[in-house]
XYZ file of C-alpha atoms in Angstrom:
168
model
C -1.436 -60.491 9.988
C 1.332 -62.318 7.840
C 4.405 -60.288 7.012
C 3.846 -60.825 3.484
C 0.736 -59.158 3.676
C 2.237 -56.220 5.677
C 4.783 -55.878 2.890
C 1.933 -56.059 0.384
C -0.031 -53.196 2.111
C 3.349 -51.188 2.255
C 4.027 -51.634 -1.401
C 0.259 -50.509 -1.992
C 0.969 -47.245 -0.054
C 3.597 -46.328 -2.445
C 1.452 -46.392 -5.160
C -1.257 -44.179 -3.198
C 1.231 -41.783 -2.811
C 2.606 -41.671 -6.157
C -0.927 -41.341 -7.441
C -1.581 -38.492 -5.179
C 1.514 -36.674 -6.234
C 1.309 -36.869 -9.825
C -2.332 -36.787 -10.716
C -3.393 -33.575 -12.393
C 0.113 -31.962 -13.113
C 1.054 -30.739 -16.273
C 4.320 -31.796 -17.818
C 5.849 -28.508 -17.037
C 5.182 -29.222 -13.245
C 6.192 -32.663 -13.294
C 9.667 -31.791 -15.030
C 10.014 -28.738 -12.869
C 13.172 -28.477 -10.761
C 13.049 -26.304 -7.884
C 16.862 -25.465 -7.991
C 19.632 -26.196 -10.470
C 20.422 -29.379 -8.517
C 16.852 -30.413 -7.369
C 15.342 -33.555 -8.607
C 12.014 -32.980 -10.498
C 8.782 -34.951 -9.573
C 9.217 -36.833 -12.846
C 12.664 -38.114 -12.033
C 11.614 -38.968 -8.166
C 8.798 -41.107 -9.453
C 10.655 -42.705 -12.524
C 13.817 -43.413 -10.322
C 11.627 -44.892 -7.264
C 9.713 -47.127 -9.922
C 12.966 -48.168 -11.687
C 14.310 -49.026 -8.487
C 11.223 -51.214 -7.332
C 11.082 -52.716 -10.883
C 14.711 -53.689 -11.039
C 14.982 -55.017 -7.466
C 11.782 -57.095 -7.458
C 12.386 -58.518 -10.801
C 15.956 -59.676 -9.684
C 14.427 -61.134 -6.337
C 11.747 -62.707 -8.359
C 13.656 -64.100 -11.300
C 11.117 -62.018 -13.690
C 12.332 -59.639 -16.465
C 11.750 -56.126 -15.571
C 8.411 -54.514 -16.702
C 10.657 -51.669 -17.996
C 11.822 -53.961 -20.766
C 9.349 -56.593 -21.034
C 6.696 -54.107 -21.620
C 8.819 -51.669 -23.756
C 8.459 -48.754 -21.150
C 12.182 -47.998 -22.072
C 10.846 -47.475 -25.668
C 7.967 -45.298 -24.467
C 9.924 -43.079 -22.200
C 12.782 -42.764 -24.874
C 15.229 -41.365 -22.342
C 19.069 -40.568 -23.300
C 20.310 -43.140 -20.847
C 21.266 -46.646 -20.896
C 18.309 -49.008 -20.846
C 19.245 -50.496 -17.451
C 19.459 -46.919 -15.757
C 17.674 -46.898 -12.636
C 18.817 -43.448 -11.552
C 21.166 -44.569 -8.827
C 24.260 -42.477 -8.920
C 22.725 -40.138 -11.299
C 24.553 -36.859 -11.820
C 22.384 -33.579 -11.795
C 22.635 -33.562 -15.684
C 21.629 -37.243 -15.974
C 18.733 -36.535 -13.580
C 17.749 -33.309 -15.763
C 17.274 -35.834 -18.930
C 14.389 -37.589 -17.182
C 11.389 -35.734 -18.514
C 7.931 -36.842 -19.466
C 5.094 -35.618 -21.568
C 2.399 -36.556 -19.242
C 1.562 -37.938 -15.631
C -0.075 -40.776 -17.602
C 3.273 -42.222 -18.780
C 4.652 -42.034 -15.152
C 1.573 -43.729 -13.629
C 1.190 -46.324 -16.310
C 4.912 -47.375 -15.915
C 4.367 -47.247 -12.007
C 1.133 -49.283 -12.225
C 2.644 -51.921 -14.401
C 5.351 -52.280 -11.833
C 3.106 -52.349 -8.904
C 1.100 -54.990 -10.559
C 4.021 -57.254 -10.976
C 5.301 -56.605 -7.277
C 1.966 -57.017 -5.849
C 1.559 -60.653 -7.560
C 5.058 -61.583 -6.415
C 4.389 -60.483 -2.949
C 0.949 -62.430 -2.898
C 2.567 -65.438 -3.775
C 5.050 -65.435 -1.188
C 5.120 -67.644 2.186
C 6.583 -66.369 5.465
C 9.389 -68.764 4.807
C 10.412 -67.381 1.302
C 11.562 -64.161 3.292
C 14.628 -65.976 4.740
C 15.925 -66.569 1.377
C 19.264 -65.239 0.370
C 19.205 -62.912 -2.521
C 22.347 -61.120 -2.207
C 25.800 -62.872 -0.862
C 27.790 -59.616 -1.525
C 26.932 -58.158 2.004
C 27.717 -59.310 5.555
C 25.525 -60.540 6.615
C 23.970 -61.647 3.239
C 20.745 -60.063 2.361
C 17.429 -61.866 2.915
C 14.407 -61.699 0.426
C 12.501 -59.855 3.496
C 15.428 -57.387 4.106
C 15.445 -56.454 0.637
C 11.823 -55.745 0.340
C 11.794 -53.811 3.038
C 14.717 -51.661 1.767
C 13.050 -51.265 -1.625
C 9.847 -50.190 0.350
C 11.753 -47.784 2.520
C 13.610 -46.293 -0.364
C 10.535 -45.919 -2.572
C 8.588 -44.151 0.470
C 11.367 -41.736 1.176
C 11.252 -40.942 -2.715
C 7.375 -40.588 -2.877
C 7.721 -38.141 0.122
C 10.174 -35.996 -1.657
C 8.044 -36.014 -4.697
C 4.905 -34.968 -2.539
C 7.313 -32.240 -1.057
C 8.007 -30.871 -4.356
C 4.408 -30.774 -5.263
C 3.565 -28.813 -2.206
C 6.387 -26.215 -3.379
C 4.733 -25.923 -6.955
C 1.629 -24.274 -5.257
C 3.543 -21.783 -3.569
């Protein structure tokens, strides 16, 4: 199995967990915060999807799905258009609310489709390309893609945990 196939499989697993978490939940459940500073499922899924969209678009030289397909307009959040949730305050996280799981899944699936197409077009040698010189050592495409994968799976797991709390 090629490294790029492993990455594509990993990104597919993010999508699977997101669907398992969101499917069948009401807007109230998606937006519920289990404590005053806790993140909702809506915020967690939106954030992990925004990070993947932002970082993969940057690495691939493509426009983010968020703007290219007007998901920013569909979500209509009271946040800057380039917000990904990174560094959000509790108040800002609380503004990420959705009317349905279909909105979250629609955006996530559109991002997954763009990410998967990019990953399937990569050769192993592409993973060595430097994508961020601000770090020492500079960040390669392979390291960036693994970083996105790890962060997204952590947030997907957090969302699954919150879903489990809803049933109690």
